[in-house]
PDB file of C-alpha atoms in Angstrom:
ATOM      1  CA  MET A   1      -6.024   5.874 -14.378  1.00 91.00           C
ATOM      2  CA  PHE A   2      -4.767   2.621 -12.891  1.00 98.00           C
ATOM      3  CA  ILE A   3      -7.567   0.148 -12.238  1.00 98.00           C
ATOM      4  CA  GLY A   4      -7.791  -3.448 -11.119  1.00 98.00           C
ATOM      5  CA  CYS A   5      -9.517  -5.804  -8.699  1.00 98.00           C
ATOM      6  CA  HIS A   6      -8.820  -8.289  -5.913  1.00 95.00           C
ATOM      7  CA  LEU A   7      -7.051 -11.405  -7.190  1.00 96.00           C
ATOM      8  CA  SER A   8      -6.255 -14.699  -5.521  1.00 89.00           C
ATOM      9  CA  SER A   9      -2.626 -15.054  -4.483  1.00 89.00           C
ATOM     10  CA  SER A  10      -2.850 -18.856  -4.249  1.00 86.00           C
ATOM     11  CA  LYS A  11      -1.176 -19.376  -7.645  1.00 85.00           C
ATOM     12  CA  GLY A  12       1.724 -17.030  -6.945  1.00 94.00           C
ATOM     13  CA  PHE A  13       2.857 -13.503  -7.696  1.00 97.00           C
ATOM     14  CA  LEU A  14       3.609 -13.689 -11.410  1.00 98.00           C
ATOM     15  CA  ALA A  15       0.337 -15.519 -12.025  1.00 97.00           C
ATOM     16  CA  MET A  16      -1.512 -12.609 -10.402  1.00 97.00           C
ATOM     17  CA  GLY A  17       0.208 -10.125 -12.694  1.00 98.00           C
ATOM     18  CA  LYS A  18      -0.685 -12.118 -15.791  1.00 98.00           C
ATOM     19  CA  HIS A  19      -4.240 -12.606 -14.511  1.00 98.00           C
ATOM     20  CA  ALA A  20      -4.593  -8.843 -14.056  1.00 98.00           C
ATOM     21  CA  SER A  21      -3.351  -8.200 -17.594  1.00 98.00           C
ATOM     22  CA  ALA A  22      -5.850 -10.704 -18.972  1.00 98.00           C
ATOM     23  CA  LEU A  23      -8.620  -8.682 -17.328  1.00 98.00           C
ATOM     24  CA  GLY A  24      -7.320  -5.429 -18.823  1.00 98.00           C
ATOM     25  CA  ALA A  25      -6.059  -4.217 -15.428  1.00 98.00           C
ATOM     26  CA  ASP A  26      -2.836  -2.353 -14.674  1.00 98.00           C
ATOM     27  CA  THR A  27      -2.927  -2.706 -10.903  1.00 98.00           C
ATOM     28  CA  PHE A  28      -4.517  -5.196  -8.521  1.00 98.00           C
ATOM     29  CA  ALA A  29      -5.079  -6.045  -4.877  1.00 98.00           C
ATOM     30  CA  PHE A  30      -4.326  -9.289  -3.074  1.00 95.00           C
ATOM     31  CA  PHE A  31      -4.661 -10.609   0.445  1.00 92.00           C
ATOM     32  CA  THR A  32      -1.358 -11.102   2.233  1.00 89.00           C
ATOM     33  CA  ARG A  33      -2.749 -14.342   3.690  1.00 90.00           C
ATOM     34  CA  ASN A  34      -6.130 -16.010   4.045  1.00 80.00           C
ATOM     35  CA  PRO A  35      -8.628 -13.094   4.323  1.00 76.00           C
ATOM     36  CA  ARG A  36      -9.973 -14.696   7.488  1.00 73.00           C
ATOM     37  CA  GLY A  37      -6.501 -14.730   9.046  1.00 65.00           C
ATOM     38  CA  GLY A  38      -4.072 -17.509   9.898  1.00 72.00           C
ATOM     39  CA  ALA A  39      -0.753 -18.692   8.552  1.00 79.00           C
ATOM     40  CA  ALA A  40       0.682 -17.195   5.376  1.00 87.00           C
ATOM     41  CA  LYS A  41       2.046 -19.147   2.444  1.00 86.00           C
ATOM     42  CA  ALA A  42       5.835 -18.988   2.107  1.00 90.00           C
ATOM     43  CA  ILE A  43       7.078 -16.474  -0.476  1.00 94.00           C
ATOM     44  CA  ASP A  44       9.109 -17.692  -3.443  1.00 96.00           C
ATOM     45  CA  PRO A  45      11.737 -14.936  -3.970  1.00 96.00           C
ATOM     46  CA  ALA A  46      12.142 -15.841  -7.649  1.00 98.00           C
ATOM     47  CA  ASP A  47       8.383 -15.575  -8.194  1.00 97.00           C
ATOM     48  CA  ALA A  48       8.244 -12.198  -6.426  1.00 97.00           C
ATOM     49  CA  SER A  49      11.172 -10.949  -8.516  1.00 98.00           C
ATOM     50  CA  ALA A  50       9.469 -12.141 -11.703  1.00 98.00           C
ATOM     51  CA  LEU A  51       6.338 -10.199 -10.759  1.00 98.00           C
ATOM     52  CA  MET A  52       8.310  -7.006 -10.196  1.00 98.00           C
ATOM     53  CA  GLU A  53       9.900  -7.358 -13.628  1.00 98.00           C
ATOM     54  CA  TYR A  54       6.502  -8.018 -15.180  1.00 98.00           C
ATOM     55  CA  LEU A  55       4.959  -4.961 -13.509  1.00 98.00           C
ATOM     56  CA  GLY A  56       7.658  -2.744 -14.941  1.00 98.00           C
ATOM     57  CA  GLU A  57       7.431  -4.198 -18.431  1.00 98.00           C
ATOM     58  CA  HIS A  58       3.650  -3.751 -18.518  1.00 98.00           C
ATOM     59  CA  HIS A  59       3.552  -0.296 -16.866  1.00 98.00           C
ATOM     60  CA  PHE A  60       1.519  -1.264 -13.809  1.00 98.00           C
ATOM     61  CA  GLY A  61       0.635   1.166 -11.055  1.00 98.00           C
ATOM     62  CA  THR A  62       1.218   0.541  -7.360  1.00 98.00           C
ATOM     63  CA  LEU A  63      -0.365  -2.630  -5.973  1.00 98.00           C
ATOM     64  CA  VAL A  64      -2.652  -2.526  -2.933  1.00 98.00           C
ATOM     65  CA  ALA A  65      -2.168  -5.526  -0.641  1.00 97.00           C
ATOM     66  CA  HIS A  66      -4.867  -6.085   1.968  1.00 96.00           C
ATOM     67  CA  ALA A  67      -4.569  -7.362   5.526  1.00 96.00           C
ATOM     68  CA  PRO A  68      -7.052 -10.070   6.612  1.00 93.00           C
ATOM     69  CA  TYR A  69     -10.514  -8.839   7.574  1.00 91.00           C
ATOM     70  CA  THR A  70     -10.384 -10.600  10.934  1.00 92.00           C
ATOM     71  CA  LEU A  71      -7.536  -8.500  12.329  1.00 96.00           C
ATOM     72  CA  ASN A  72      -8.669  -6.042  14.988  1.00 97.00           C
ATOM     73  CA  PRO A  73      -5.880  -3.753  16.235  1.00 98.00           C
ATOM     74  CA  CYS A  74      -8.194  -2.045  18.759  1.00 98.00           C
ATOM     75  CA  SER A  75     -10.069  -5.004  20.185  1.00 98.00           C
ATOM     76  CA  PRO A  76     -10.850  -4.849  23.922  1.00 98.00           C
ATOM     77  CA  LYS A  77      -9.311  -8.350  24.108  1.00 98.00           C
ATOM     78  CA  PRO A  78      -5.480  -8.318  24.444  1.00 98.00           C
ATOM     79  CA  GLU A  79      -5.115 -11.668  22.676  1.00 97.00           C
ATOM     80  CA  VAL A  80      -6.996 -10.347  19.626  1.00 97.00           C
ATOM     81  CA  ARG A  81      -4.771  -7.271  19.479  1.00 98.00           C
ATOM     82  CA  GLU A  82      -1.706  -9.514  19.790  1.00 97.00           C
ATOM     83  CA  PHE A  83      -2.883 -11.643  16.876  1.00 95.00           C
ATOM     84  CA  ALA A  84      -3.247  -8.482  14.753  1.00 96.00           C
ATOM     85  CA  HIS A  85       0.232  -7.401  15.816  1.00 97.00           C
ATOM     86  CA  GLU A  86       1.789 -10.736  14.846  1.00 95.00           C
ATOM     87  CA  CYS A  87       0.084 -10.901  11.456  1.00 95.00           C
ATOM     88  CA  MET A  88       0.742  -7.295  10.483  1.00 96.00           C
ATOM     89  CA  ALA A  89       4.368  -7.357  11.619  1.00 97.00           C
ATOM     90  CA  ASP A  90       4.920 -10.478   9.535  1.00 95.00           C
ATOM     91  CA  ASP A  91       3.066  -8.948   6.588  1.00 96.00           C
ATOM     92  CA  LEU A  92       5.286  -5.868   6.525  1.00 97.00           C
ATOM     93  CA  ILE A  93       8.361  -8.088   6.396  1.00 97.00           C
ATOM     94  CA  ARG A  94       6.827 -10.171   3.598  1.00 96.00           C
ATOM     95  CA  MET A  95       5.807  -7.052   1.655  1.00 97.00           C
ATOM     96  CA  GLU A  96       9.462  -6.229   1.094  1.00 97.00           C
ATOM     97  CA  ALA A  97       9.581  -9.117  -1.396  1.00 97.00           C
ATOM     98  CA  THR A  98       7.556  -6.788  -3.647  1.00 97.00           C
ATOM     99  CA  PRO A  99       8.930  -3.385  -2.623  1.00 98.00           C
ATOM    100  CA  HIS A 100       7.269   0.029  -2.889  1.00 98.00           C
ATOM    101  CA  GLN A 101       3.661  -1.201  -2.773  1.00 98.00           C
ATOM    102  CA  TYR A 102       0.735  -0.347  -0.464  1.00 98.00           C
ATOM    103  CA  TYR A 103      -0.519  -2.358   2.533  1.00 98.00           C
ATOM    104  CA  ASN A 104      -4.136  -1.591   3.423  1.00 98.00           C
ATOM    105  CA  PHE A 105      -5.935  -2.521   6.641  1.00 98.00           C
ATOM    106  CA  HIS A 106      -9.191  -1.883   8.507  1.00 98.00           C
ATOM    107  CA  PRO A 107      -8.560   0.126  11.708  1.00 98.00           C
ATOM    108  CA  GLY A 108     -10.840  -2.214  13.665  1.00 98.00           C
ATOM    109  CA  SER A 109     -13.758  -2.114  16.100  1.00 98.00           C
ATOM    110  CA  ARG A 110     -13.309  -0.756  19.618  1.00 98.00           C
ATOM    111  CA  GLY A 111     -16.170  -2.562  21.345  1.00 97.00           C
ATOM    112  CA  GLU A 112     -16.933  -1.004  24.733  1.00 97.00           C
ATOM    113  CA  GLN A 113     -13.663   0.952  24.762  1.00 97.00           C
ATOM    114  CA  ASP A 114     -13.676   4.719  24.248  1.00 98.00           C
ATOM    115  CA  LEU A 115     -12.411   6.150  20.975  1.00 98.00           C
ATOM    116  CA  GLU A 116      -9.255   7.685  22.478  1.00 98.00           C
ATOM    117  CA  THR A 117      -8.150   4.297  23.825  1.00 98.00           C
ATOM    118  CA  ALA A 118      -8.804   2.607  20.475  1.00 98.00           C
ATOM    119  CA  VAL A 119      -6.923   5.267  18.520  1.00 98.00           C
ATOM    120  CA  GLY A 120      -3.967   4.869  20.845  1.00 98.00           C
ATOM    121  CA  GLN A 121      -3.956   1.095  20.453  1.00 98.00           C
ATOM    122  CA  ILE A 122      -3.968   1.297  16.648  1.00 98.00           C
ATOM    123  CA  ALA A 123      -1.182   3.876  16.607  1.00 98.00           C
ATOM    124  CA  ASP A 124       0.871   1.941  19.154  1.00 98.00           C
ATOM    125  CA  LEU A 125       0.656  -1.199  17.030  1.00 98.00           C
ATOM    126  CA  LEU A 126       1.785   0.695  13.942  1.00 98.00           C
ATOM    127  CA  ASN A 127       4.663   2.302  15.817  1.00 98.00           C
ATOM    128  CA  GLU A 128       5.809  -1.125  16.982  1.00 98.00           C
ATOM    129  CA  ILE A 129       5.784  -2.795  13.559  1.00 98.00           C
ATOM    130  CA  MET A 130       6.708  -0.011  11.118  1.00 98.00           C
ATOM    131  CA  ARG A 131      10.375   0.596  10.341  1.00 97.00           C
ATOM    132  CA  ARG A 132      12.185   3.590   8.927  1.00 96.00           C
ATOM    133  CA  ASP A 133      13.818   1.488   6.197  1.00 97.00           C
ATOM    134  CA  GLN A 134      10.613  -0.163   4.933  1.00 98.00           C
ATOM    135  CA  THR A 135       9.513   0.604   1.371  1.00 98.00           C
ATOM    136  CA  THR A 136       5.842  -0.255   1.945  1.00 98.00           C
ATOM    137  CA  THR A 137       3.307   2.487   2.615  1.00 98.00           C
ATOM    138  CA  VAL A 138       0.670   1.437   5.151  1.00 98.00           C
ATOM    139  CA  LEU A 139      -2.877   2.620   4.408  1.00 98.00           C
ATOM    140  CA  LEU A 140      -5.723   3.158   6.853  1.00 98.00           C
ATOM    141  CA  GLU A 141      -9.030   2.416   5.143  1.00 98.00           C
ATOM    142  CA  THR A 142     -12.066   4.680   5.474  1.00 98.00           C
ATOM    143  CA  MET A 143     -14.891   2.726   7.096  1.00 98.00           C
ATOM    144  CA  SER A 144     -18.706   2.759   7.002  1.00 98.00           C
ATOM    145  CA  GLY A 145     -19.231   3.180  10.749  1.00 97.00           C
ATOM    146  CA  LYS A 146     -21.132  -0.001  11.491  1.00 96.00           C
ATOM    147  CA  GLY A 147     -21.222  -0.856  15.162  1.00 96.00           C
ATOM    148  CA  THR A 148     -18.134   0.504  16.906  1.00 97.00           C
ATOM    149  CA  GLU A 149     -15.846   0.647  13.851  1.00 98.00           C
ATOM    150  CA  VAL A 150     -13.042   3.179  13.997  1.00 98.00           C
ATOM    151  CA  GLY A 151     -12.365   5.217  10.861  1.00 98.00           C
ATOM    152  CA  ALA A 152     -15.800   6.256   9.602  1.00 98.00           C
ATOM    153  CA  ALA A 153     -15.025   9.916  10.324  1.00 98.00           C
ATOM    154  CA  PHE A 154     -12.019  11.558   8.697  1.00 98.00           C
ATOM    155  CA  GLU A 155     -11.161  13.025  12.099  1.00 98.00           C
ATOM    156  CA  GLU A 156     -10.699   9.525  13.536  1.00 98.00           C
ATOM    157  CA  LEU A 157      -8.200   8.608  10.838  1.00 98.00           C
ATOM    158  CA  ARG A 158      -6.381  11.896  11.383  1.00 98.00           C
ATOM    159  CA  ALA A 159      -6.096  11.128  15.093  1.00 98.00           C
ATOM    160  CA  ILE A 160      -4.330   7.855  14.260  1.00 98.00           C
ATOM    161  CA  LEU A 161      -2.114   9.436  11.611  1.00 98.00           C
ATOM    162  CA  ASP A 162      -0.953  12.125  14.032  1.00 98.00           C
ATOM    163  CA  ARG A 163       0.352   9.478  16.421  1.00 98.00           C
ATOM    164  CA  VAL A 164       2.322   7.439  13.858  1.00 98.00           C
ATOM    165  CA  LYS A 165       6.077   7.991  14.012  1.00 98.00           C
ATOM    166  CA  GLU A 166       6.978   6.898  10.470  1.00 98.00           C
ATOM    167  CA  GLN A 167       5.090   9.664   8.701  1.00 98.00           C
ATOM    168  CA  GLU A 168       6.705   8.953   5.333  1.00 97.00           C
ATOM    169  CA  HIS A 169       5.162   5.470   5.237  1.00 98.00           C
ATOM    170  CA  ILE A 170       1.532   6.103   6.211  1.00 98.00           C
ATOM    171  CA  GLY A 171      -1.526   7.097   4.166  1.00 98.00           C
ATOM    172  CA  VAL A 172      -5.230   6.477   3.527  1.00 98.00           C
ATOM    173  CA  CYS A 173      -7.282   4.331   1.155  1.00 98.00           C
ATOM    174  CA  LEU A 174     -10.715   5.803   0.453  1.00 98.00           C
ATOM    175  CA  ASP A 175     -13.502   3.273  -0.080  1.00 98.00           C
ATOM    176  CA  THR A 176     -16.419   4.791  -2.010  1.00 98.00           C
ATOM    177  CA  CYS A 177     -19.047   2.454  -0.541  1.00 98.00           C
ATOM    178  CA  HIS A 178     -17.745   3.036   2.988  1.00 98.00           C
ATOM    179  CA  VAL A 179     -17.555   6.839   2.864  1.00 98.00           C
ATOM    180  CA  TYR A 180     -21.007   7.116   1.294  1.00 98.00           C
ATOM    181  CA  SER A 181     -22.437   4.805   3.954  1.00 98.00           C
ATOM    182  CA  ALA A 182     -20.598   6.829   6.605  1.00 98.00           C
ATOM    183  CA  GLY A 183     -22.385  10.021   5.537  1.00 98.00           C
ATOM    184  CA  TYR A 184     -19.991  11.647   3.061  1.00 98.00           C
ATOM    185  CA  ASP A 185     -22.134  12.495   0.022  1.00 98.00           C
ATOM    186  CA  ILE A 186     -19.916  11.697  -2.944  1.00 98.00           C
ATOM    187  CA  VAL A 187     -23.017  11.564  -5.173  1.00 98.00           C
ATOM    188  CA  HIS A 188     -24.202  15.166  -4.747  1.00 98.00           C
ATOM    189  CA  ASP A 189     -21.129  16.890  -3.291  1.00 98.00           C
ATOM    190  CA  LEU A 190     -17.937  15.112  -4.335  1.00 98.00           C
ATOM    191  CA  ASP A 191     -15.956  18.353  -4.323  1.00 98.00           C
ATOM    192  CA  GLY A 192     -17.160  19.075  -0.794  1.00 98.00           C
ATOM    193  CA  VAL A 193     -16.120  15.614   0.398  1.00 98.00           C
ATOM    194  CA  MET A 194     -12.674  15.957  -1.126  1.00 98.00           C
ATOM    195  CA  THR A 195     -12.334  19.437   0.384  1.00 98.00           C
ATOM    196  CA  ALA A 196     -13.238  18.003   3.787  1.00 98.00           C
ATOM    197  CA  PHE A 197     -10.718  15.191   3.324  1.00 98.00           C
ATOM    198  CA  ASP A 198      -8.034  17.731   2.445  1.00 98.00           C
ATOM    199  CA  ARG A 199      -8.883  19.962   5.411  1.00 98.00           C
ATOM    200  CA  VAL A 200      -8.920  17.131   7.957  1.00 98.00           C
ATOM    201  CA  ILE A 201      -6.376  14.631   6.603  1.00 98.00           C
ATOM    202  CA  GLY A 202      -4.636  16.205   3.614  1.00 98.00           C
ATOM    203  CA  LEU A 203      -4.888  15.026   0.022  1.00 98.00           C
ATOM    204  CA  ASP A 204      -1.204  14.126   0.089  1.00 98.00           C
ATOM    205  CA  ARG A 205      -2.236  11.226   2.356  1.00 98.00           C
ATOM    206  CA  LEU A 206      -4.746   9.843  -0.171  1.00 98.00           C
ATOM    207  CA  LYS A 207      -2.934   6.966  -1.891  1.00 98.00           C
ATOM    208  CA  ALA A 208      -5.580   4.571  -3.268  1.00 98.00           C
ATOM    209  CA  ILE A 209      -9.307   4.160  -3.925  1.00 98.00           C
ATOM    210  CA  HIS A 210     -11.551   1.143  -3.388  1.00 98.00           C
ATOM    211  CA  LEU A 211     -14.130   1.710  -6.126  1.00 98.00           C
ATOM    212  CA  ASN A 212     -17.442   0.154  -5.094  1.00 98.00           C
ATOM    213  CA  ASP A 213     -21.130   0.863  -5.388  1.00 98.00           C
ATOM    214  CA  SER A 214     -23.323   0.400  -2.295  1.00 98.00           C
ATOM    215  CA  MET A 215     -26.270  -1.933  -1.707  1.00 98.00           C
ATOM    216  CA  THR A 216     -27.546   0.330   1.068  1.00 98.00           C
ATOM    217  CA  PRO A 217     -28.672   3.999   1.141  1.00 98.00           C
ATOM    218  CA  PHE A 218     -26.670   7.088   2.001  1.00 98.00           C
ATOM    219  CA  ALA A 219     -25.525   7.298   5.640  1.00 98.00           C
ATOM    220  CA  SER A 220     -26.754   3.748   6.344  1.00 98.00           C
ATOM    221  CA  HIS A 221     -23.530   2.810   8.181  1.00 98.00           C
ATOM    222  CA  LYS A 222     -23.602  -0.564   6.434  1.00 97.00           C
ATOM    223  CA  ASP A 223     -20.727  -2.232   4.561  1.00 96.00           C
ATOM    224  CA  ARG A 224     -22.362  -3.952   1.587  1.00 98.00           C
ATOM    225  CA  HIS A 225     -20.612  -3.545  -1.738  1.00 98.00           C
ATOM    226  CA  GLU A 226     -22.504  -3.619  -5.021  1.00 98.00           C
ATOM    227  CA  LYS A 227     -21.540  -3.859  -8.684  1.00 98.00           C
ATOM    228  CA  ILE A 228     -20.762  -0.563 -10.412  1.00 97.00           C
ATOM    229  CA  GLY A 229     -23.960   1.296 -11.288  1.00 96.00           C
ATOM    230  CA  ARG A 230     -26.236  -1.205  -9.558  1.00 97.00           C
ATOM    231  CA  GLY A 231     -26.371   0.482  -6.153  1.00 98.00           C
ATOM    232  CA  SER A 232     -27.257   3.731  -4.428  1.00 98.00           C
ATOM    233  CA  ILE A 233     -24.099   5.567  -5.563  1.00 98.00           C
ATOM    234  CA  GLY A 234     -24.501   4.904  -9.276  1.00 98.00           C
ATOM    235  CA  TYR A 235     -22.256   4.837 -12.317  1.00 97.00           C
ATOM    236  CA  ALA A 236     -22.117   8.602 -12.935  1.00 97.00           C
ATOM    237  CA  ALA A 237     -20.967   9.420  -9.410  1.00 98.00           C
ATOM    238  CA  LEU A 238     -18.316   6.683  -9.424  1.00 98.00           C
ATOM    239  CA  ARG A 239     -17.044   7.783 -12.827  1.00 97.00           C
ATOM    240  CA  ALA A 240     -16.783  11.318 -11.394  1.00 98.00           C
ATOM    241  CA  VAL A 241     -14.553   9.943  -8.615  1.00 98.00           C
ATOM    242  CA  THR A 242     -12.183   8.431 -11.195  1.00 98.00           C
ATOM    243  CA  GLU A 243     -12.007  11.755 -13.023  1.00 97.00           C
ATOM    244  CA  HIS A 244     -11.611  13.989  -9.956  1.00 98.00           C
ATOM    245  CA  PRO A 245      -8.224  15.793  -9.912  1.00 97.00           C
ATOM    246  CA  ALA A 246      -7.498  14.480  -6.397  1.00 97.00           C
ATOM    247  CA  CYS A 247      -8.084  10.861  -7.442  1.00 98.00           C
ATOM    248  CA  ARG A 248      -7.490  10.269 -11.133  1.00 96.00           C
ATOM    249  CA  ASP A 249      -3.793   9.367 -10.865  1.00 97.00           C
ATOM    250  CA  LEU A 250      -4.277   6.890  -7.999  1.00 98.00           C
ATOM    251  CA  PRO A 251      -4.736   3.104  -8.175  1.00 98.00           C
ATOM    252  CA  PHE A 252      -8.440   2.132  -8.193  1.00 98.00           C
ATOM    253  CA  ILE A 253      -9.356  -1.304  -6.866  1.00 98.00           C
ATOM    254  CA  LEU A 254     -12.746  -2.843  -7.636  1.00 98.00           C
ATOM    255  CA  GLU A 255     -14.134  -4.837  -4.699  1.00 97.00           C
ATOM    256  CA  THR A 256     -17.488  -5.457  -6.347  1.00 98.00           C
ATOM    257  CA  PRO A 257     -19.245  -8.864  -6.158  1.00 97.00           C
ATOM    258  CA  ASN A 258     -17.985 -10.184  -9.484  1.00 97.00           C
ATOM    259  CA  GLU A 259     -16.200 -13.013 -11.241  1.00 96.00           C
ATOM    260  CA  ASP A 260     -13.575 -12.417 -13.931  1.00 97.00           C
ATOM    261  CA  GLU A 261     -15.978 -11.475 -16.725  1.00 97.00           C
ATOM    262  CA  GLY A 262     -17.714  -8.947 -14.497  1.00 97.00           C
ATOM    263  CA  TYR A 263     -14.409  -7.362 -13.505  1.00 98.00           C
ATOM    264  CA  ARG A 264     -13.268  -7.255 -17.131  1.00 97.00           C
ATOM    265  CA  ARG A 265     -16.465  -5.427 -18.060  1.00 96.00           C
ATOM    266  CA  GLU A 266     -16.246  -2.994 -15.134  1.00 97.00           C
ATOM    267  CA  ILE A 267     -12.624  -2.158 -15.913  1.00 98.00           C
ATOM    268  CA  ARG A 268     -13.585  -1.293 -19.487  1.00 97.00           C
ATOM    269  CA  LEU A 269     -16.628   0.626 -18.256  1.00 96.00           C
ATOM    270  CA  MET A 270     -14.669   2.795 -15.835  1.00 97.00           C
ATOM    271  CA  ARG A 271     -12.026   3.492 -18.467  1.00 96.00           C
ATOM    272  CA  GLY A 272     -14.777   4.759 -20.782  1.00 93.00           C
ATOM    273  CA  GLU A 273     -14.091   2.043 -23.339  1.00 94.00           C
ATOM    274  CA  ILE A 274     -17.758   0.985 -23.331  1.00 93.00           C
ATOM    275  CA  PRO A 275     -20.801   3.136 -22.499  1.00 91.00           C
ATOM    276  CA  TRP A 276     -22.907   2.504 -19.402  1.00 88.00           C
ATOM    277  CA  GLY A 277     -25.730   1.088 -21.556  1.00 73.00           C
ATOM    278  CA  GLU A 278     -23.443  -1.743 -22.696  1.00 59.00           C
ATOM    279  CA  SER A 279     -22.117  -2.586 -19.241  1.00 48.00           C
ATOM    280  CA  GLY A 280     -24.125  -5.788 -18.926  1.00 50.00           C
TER     281      GLY A 280
END
């Protein structure tokens, strides 16, 4: 398995790669710009090239970049949708400095709009910014369903996917906390959830996993991540996700509330290098 966590990009690309290695990781996630949105730091081509060389030398898996949380591609407000368009279009250009990685984003919240309108807005944005010659695969993230979020149901993600023109460059990132909160019981029926994902979306679209426990109960429709084994999903169920045939070869990204030492411990825990009783 490839496993890592979110790292700060403020010190540059190569520094992130070395930071990941120091934690025992062989993939990682990073925000393409401030996670609350805004201007992006200029890319140093030499630094990006050095990272790519480092990834190859140390046998890293695919990285999972993340769009800012504040972007809302299906907002009822045109200016908010335009801001998402500008940021994501710029991000896809910048991603080519580190080719053949993943770019993950939250589909957004539709407000008072109907679902069909929101789905169309998200797909339209993607069709405007994605290019046939890009190397980046864009990932829709599964959501918890709080408020008017789009993407809590697999069918909603499928509706977006069906409207995207560049089918070779689109996929899904499954977040364990989100799907459990959305009502997909990965604790008691992981096989059933993966079967449903395959039937509705297709397992060939599953490209990455956000590996998180949940502070809230099953089907709570809340988005509150917890440390591995400390929430309502539990260590055993999350370990089963990492070992499931549909998931085990994908990059796993920890988004748990941790500092470096906590991530280092969770990476070892999920690799089976330490038993749950010694997880801290």
